[in-house]
mmCIF file with all atom_site columns, C-alpha atoms in Angstrom:
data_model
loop_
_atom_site.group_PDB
_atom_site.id
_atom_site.type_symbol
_atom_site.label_atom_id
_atom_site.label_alt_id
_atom_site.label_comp_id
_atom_site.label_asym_id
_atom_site.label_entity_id
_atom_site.label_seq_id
_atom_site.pdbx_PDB_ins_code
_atom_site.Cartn_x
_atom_site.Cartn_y
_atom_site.Cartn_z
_atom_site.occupancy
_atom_site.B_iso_or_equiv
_atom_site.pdbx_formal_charge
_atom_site.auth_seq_id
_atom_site.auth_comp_id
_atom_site.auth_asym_id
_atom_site.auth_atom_id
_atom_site.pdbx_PDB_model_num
ATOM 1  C CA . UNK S 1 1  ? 0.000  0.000   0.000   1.00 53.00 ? 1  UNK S CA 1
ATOM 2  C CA . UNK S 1 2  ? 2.791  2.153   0.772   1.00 59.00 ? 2  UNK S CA 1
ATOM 3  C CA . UNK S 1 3  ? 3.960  1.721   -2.779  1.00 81.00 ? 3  UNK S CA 1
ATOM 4  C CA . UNK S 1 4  ? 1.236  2.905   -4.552  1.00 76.00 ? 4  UNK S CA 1
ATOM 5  C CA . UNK S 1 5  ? 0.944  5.902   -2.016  1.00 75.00 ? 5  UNK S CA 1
ATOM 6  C CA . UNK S 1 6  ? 3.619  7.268   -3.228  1.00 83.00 ? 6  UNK S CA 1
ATOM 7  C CA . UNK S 1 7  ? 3.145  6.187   -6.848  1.00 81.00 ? 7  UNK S CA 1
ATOM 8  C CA . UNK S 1 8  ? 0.194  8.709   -6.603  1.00 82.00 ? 8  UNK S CA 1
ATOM 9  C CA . UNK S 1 9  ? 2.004  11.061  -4.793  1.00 81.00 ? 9  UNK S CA 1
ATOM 10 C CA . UNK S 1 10 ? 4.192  11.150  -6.764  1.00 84.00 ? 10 UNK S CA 1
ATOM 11 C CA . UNK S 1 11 ? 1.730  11.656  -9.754  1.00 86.00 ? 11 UNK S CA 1
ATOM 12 C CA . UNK S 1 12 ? 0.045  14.598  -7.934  1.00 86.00 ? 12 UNK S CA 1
ATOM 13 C CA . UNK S 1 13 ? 3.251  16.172  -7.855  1.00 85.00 ? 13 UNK S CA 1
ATOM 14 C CA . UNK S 1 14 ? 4.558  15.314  -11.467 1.00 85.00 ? 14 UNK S CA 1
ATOM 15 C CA . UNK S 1 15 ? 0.591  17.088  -12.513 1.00 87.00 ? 15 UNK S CA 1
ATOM 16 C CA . UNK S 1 16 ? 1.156  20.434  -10.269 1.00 87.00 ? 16 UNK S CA 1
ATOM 17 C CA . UNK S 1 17 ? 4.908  21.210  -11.913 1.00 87.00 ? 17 UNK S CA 1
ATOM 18 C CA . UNK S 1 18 ? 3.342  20.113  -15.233 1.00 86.00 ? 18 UNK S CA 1
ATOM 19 C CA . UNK S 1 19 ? 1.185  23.328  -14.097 1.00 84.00 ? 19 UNK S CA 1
ATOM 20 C CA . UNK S 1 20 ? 3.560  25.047  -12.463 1.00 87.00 ? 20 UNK S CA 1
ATOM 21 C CA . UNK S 1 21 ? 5.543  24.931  -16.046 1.00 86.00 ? 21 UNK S CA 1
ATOM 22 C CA . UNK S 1 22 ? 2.482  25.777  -18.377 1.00 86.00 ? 22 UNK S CA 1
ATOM 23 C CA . UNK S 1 23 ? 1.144  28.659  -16.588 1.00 86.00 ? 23 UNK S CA 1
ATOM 24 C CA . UNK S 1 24 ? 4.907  29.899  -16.344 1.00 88.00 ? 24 UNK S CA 1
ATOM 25 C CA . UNK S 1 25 ? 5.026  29.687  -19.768 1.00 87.00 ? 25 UNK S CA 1
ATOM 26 C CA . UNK S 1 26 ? 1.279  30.722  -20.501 1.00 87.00 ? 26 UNK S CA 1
ATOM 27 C CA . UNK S 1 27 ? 2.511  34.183  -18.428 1.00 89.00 ? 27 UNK S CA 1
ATOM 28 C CA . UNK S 1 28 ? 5.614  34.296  -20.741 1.00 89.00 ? 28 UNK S CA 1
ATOM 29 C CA . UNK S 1 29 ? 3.738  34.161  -24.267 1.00 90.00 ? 29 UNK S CA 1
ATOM 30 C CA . UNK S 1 30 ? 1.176  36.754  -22.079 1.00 89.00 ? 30 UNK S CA 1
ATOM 31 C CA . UNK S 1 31 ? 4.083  38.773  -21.747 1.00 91.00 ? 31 UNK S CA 1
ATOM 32 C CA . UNK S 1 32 ? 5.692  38.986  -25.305 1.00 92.00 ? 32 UNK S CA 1
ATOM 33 C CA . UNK S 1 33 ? 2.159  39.302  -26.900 1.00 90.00 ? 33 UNK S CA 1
ATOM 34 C CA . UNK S 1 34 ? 1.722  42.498  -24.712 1.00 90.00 ? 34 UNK S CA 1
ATOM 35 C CA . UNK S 1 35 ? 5.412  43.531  -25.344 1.00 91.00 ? 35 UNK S CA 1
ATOM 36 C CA . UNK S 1 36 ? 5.078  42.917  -28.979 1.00 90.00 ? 36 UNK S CA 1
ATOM 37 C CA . UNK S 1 37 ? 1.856  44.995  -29.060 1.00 90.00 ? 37 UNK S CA 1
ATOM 38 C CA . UNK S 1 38 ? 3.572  47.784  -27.239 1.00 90.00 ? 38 UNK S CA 1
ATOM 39 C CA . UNK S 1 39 ? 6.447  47.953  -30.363 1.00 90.00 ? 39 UNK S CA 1
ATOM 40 C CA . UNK S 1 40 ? 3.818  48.141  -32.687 1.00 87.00 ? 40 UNK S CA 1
ATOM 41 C CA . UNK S 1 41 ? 1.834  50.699  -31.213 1.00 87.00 ? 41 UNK S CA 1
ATOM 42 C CA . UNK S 1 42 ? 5.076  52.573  -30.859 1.00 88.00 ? 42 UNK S CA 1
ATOM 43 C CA . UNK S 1 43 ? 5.949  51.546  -34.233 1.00 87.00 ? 43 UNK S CA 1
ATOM 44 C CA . UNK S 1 44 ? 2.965  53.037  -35.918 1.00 87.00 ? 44 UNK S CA 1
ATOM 45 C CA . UNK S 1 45 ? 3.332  56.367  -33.415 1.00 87.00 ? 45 UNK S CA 1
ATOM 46 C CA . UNK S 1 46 ? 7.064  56.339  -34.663 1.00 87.00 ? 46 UNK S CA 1
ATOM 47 C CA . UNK S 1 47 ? 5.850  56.544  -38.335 1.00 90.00 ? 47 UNK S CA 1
ATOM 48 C CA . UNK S 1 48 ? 2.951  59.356  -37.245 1.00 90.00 ? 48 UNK S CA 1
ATOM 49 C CA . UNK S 1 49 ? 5.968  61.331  -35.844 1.00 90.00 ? 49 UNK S CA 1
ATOM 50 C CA . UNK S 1 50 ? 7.974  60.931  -39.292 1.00 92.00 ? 50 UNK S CA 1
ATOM 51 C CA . UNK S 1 51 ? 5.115  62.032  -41.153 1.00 92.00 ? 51 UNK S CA 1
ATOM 52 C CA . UNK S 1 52 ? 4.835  65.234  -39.412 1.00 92.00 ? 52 UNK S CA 1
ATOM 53 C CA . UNK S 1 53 ? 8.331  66.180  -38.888 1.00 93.00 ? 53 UNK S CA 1
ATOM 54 C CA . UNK S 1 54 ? 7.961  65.531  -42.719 1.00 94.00 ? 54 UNK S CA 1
ATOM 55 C CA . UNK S 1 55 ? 4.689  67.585  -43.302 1.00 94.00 ? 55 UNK S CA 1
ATOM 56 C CA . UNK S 1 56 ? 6.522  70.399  -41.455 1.00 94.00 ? 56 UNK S CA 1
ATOM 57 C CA . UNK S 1 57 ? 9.941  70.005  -43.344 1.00 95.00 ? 57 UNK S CA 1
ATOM 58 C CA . UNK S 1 58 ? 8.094  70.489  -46.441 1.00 94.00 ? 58 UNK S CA 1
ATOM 59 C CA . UNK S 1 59 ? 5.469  73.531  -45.570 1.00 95.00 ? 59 UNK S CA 1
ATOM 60 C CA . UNK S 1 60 ? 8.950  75.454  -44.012 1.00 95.00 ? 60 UNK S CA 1
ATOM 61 C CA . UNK S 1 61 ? 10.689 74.487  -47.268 1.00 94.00 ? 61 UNK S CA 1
ATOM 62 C CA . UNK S 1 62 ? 7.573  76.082  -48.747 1.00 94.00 ? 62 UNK S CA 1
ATOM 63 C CA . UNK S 1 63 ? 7.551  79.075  -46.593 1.00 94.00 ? 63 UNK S CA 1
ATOM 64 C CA . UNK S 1 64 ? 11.218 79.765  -47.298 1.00 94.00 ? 64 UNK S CA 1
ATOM 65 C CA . UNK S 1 65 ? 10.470 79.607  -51.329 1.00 93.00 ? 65 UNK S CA 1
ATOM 66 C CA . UNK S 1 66 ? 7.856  82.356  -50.855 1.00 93.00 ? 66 UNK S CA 1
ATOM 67 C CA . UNK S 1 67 ? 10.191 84.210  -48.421 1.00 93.00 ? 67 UNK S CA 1
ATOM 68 C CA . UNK S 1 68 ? 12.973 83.878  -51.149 1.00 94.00 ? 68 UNK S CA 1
ATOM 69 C CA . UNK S 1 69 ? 10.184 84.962  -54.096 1.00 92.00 ? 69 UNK S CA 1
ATOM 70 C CA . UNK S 1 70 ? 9.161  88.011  -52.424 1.00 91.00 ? 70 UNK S CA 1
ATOM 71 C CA . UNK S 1 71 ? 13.022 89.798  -51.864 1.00 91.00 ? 71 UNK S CA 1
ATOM 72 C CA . UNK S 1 72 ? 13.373 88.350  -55.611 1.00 90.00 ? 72 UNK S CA 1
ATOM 73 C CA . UNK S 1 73 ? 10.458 90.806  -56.200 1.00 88.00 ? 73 UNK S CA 1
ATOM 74 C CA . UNK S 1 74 ? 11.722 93.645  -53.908 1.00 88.00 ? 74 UNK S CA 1
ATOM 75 C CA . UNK S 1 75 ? 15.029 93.335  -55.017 1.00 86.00 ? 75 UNK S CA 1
ATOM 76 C CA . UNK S 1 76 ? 13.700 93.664  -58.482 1.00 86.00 ? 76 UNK S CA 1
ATOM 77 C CA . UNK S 1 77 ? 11.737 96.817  -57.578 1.00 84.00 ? 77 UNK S CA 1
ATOM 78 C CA . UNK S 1 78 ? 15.036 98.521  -55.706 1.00 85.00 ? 78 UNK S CA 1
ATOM 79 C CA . UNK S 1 79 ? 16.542 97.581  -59.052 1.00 83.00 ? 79 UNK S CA 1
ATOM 80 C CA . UNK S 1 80 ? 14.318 99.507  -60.905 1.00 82.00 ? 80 UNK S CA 1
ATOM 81 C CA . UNK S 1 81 ? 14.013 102.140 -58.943 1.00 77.00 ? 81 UNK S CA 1
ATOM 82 C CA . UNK S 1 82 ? 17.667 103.099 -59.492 1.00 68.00 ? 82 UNK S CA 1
#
């Protein structure tokens, strides 16, 4: 009787680190799906920022080829004025 005590003892225990091992791992996989989440959301935020720091780059590159039109156009009048 002692024998098979222990045989089932011993079961019980081999079934709870069985458990002990999948929810470790269950937690792990938990973990990298929310990590992996995270880099995508910052991912897609990452390209949001590039496309505005690019929207801007282009509207002052915009702004400084009216700037530069305008003292062609002074410049021009000053010109003709002397």
């Amino acid at each position: 009787m002692m024998a098979l005590g222990e045989i089932v003892g011993a079961a019980i225990g081999l079934i709870t680190m069985a458990g002990s091992v999948v929810l470790i791992y269950v937690s792990h996989e938990r973990k990298m799906a929310i990590n992996k989440a995270e880099i995508n959301y910052l991912r897609i935020d990452l390209t949001k920022v590039e496309k505005r720091v690019q929207d801007l780059e282009d509207k002052l590159v915009n702004k400084i080829d009216s700037i530069m039109e305008k003292l062609k156009e002074i410049e021009i009048k000053i010109a003709g004025n002397y």
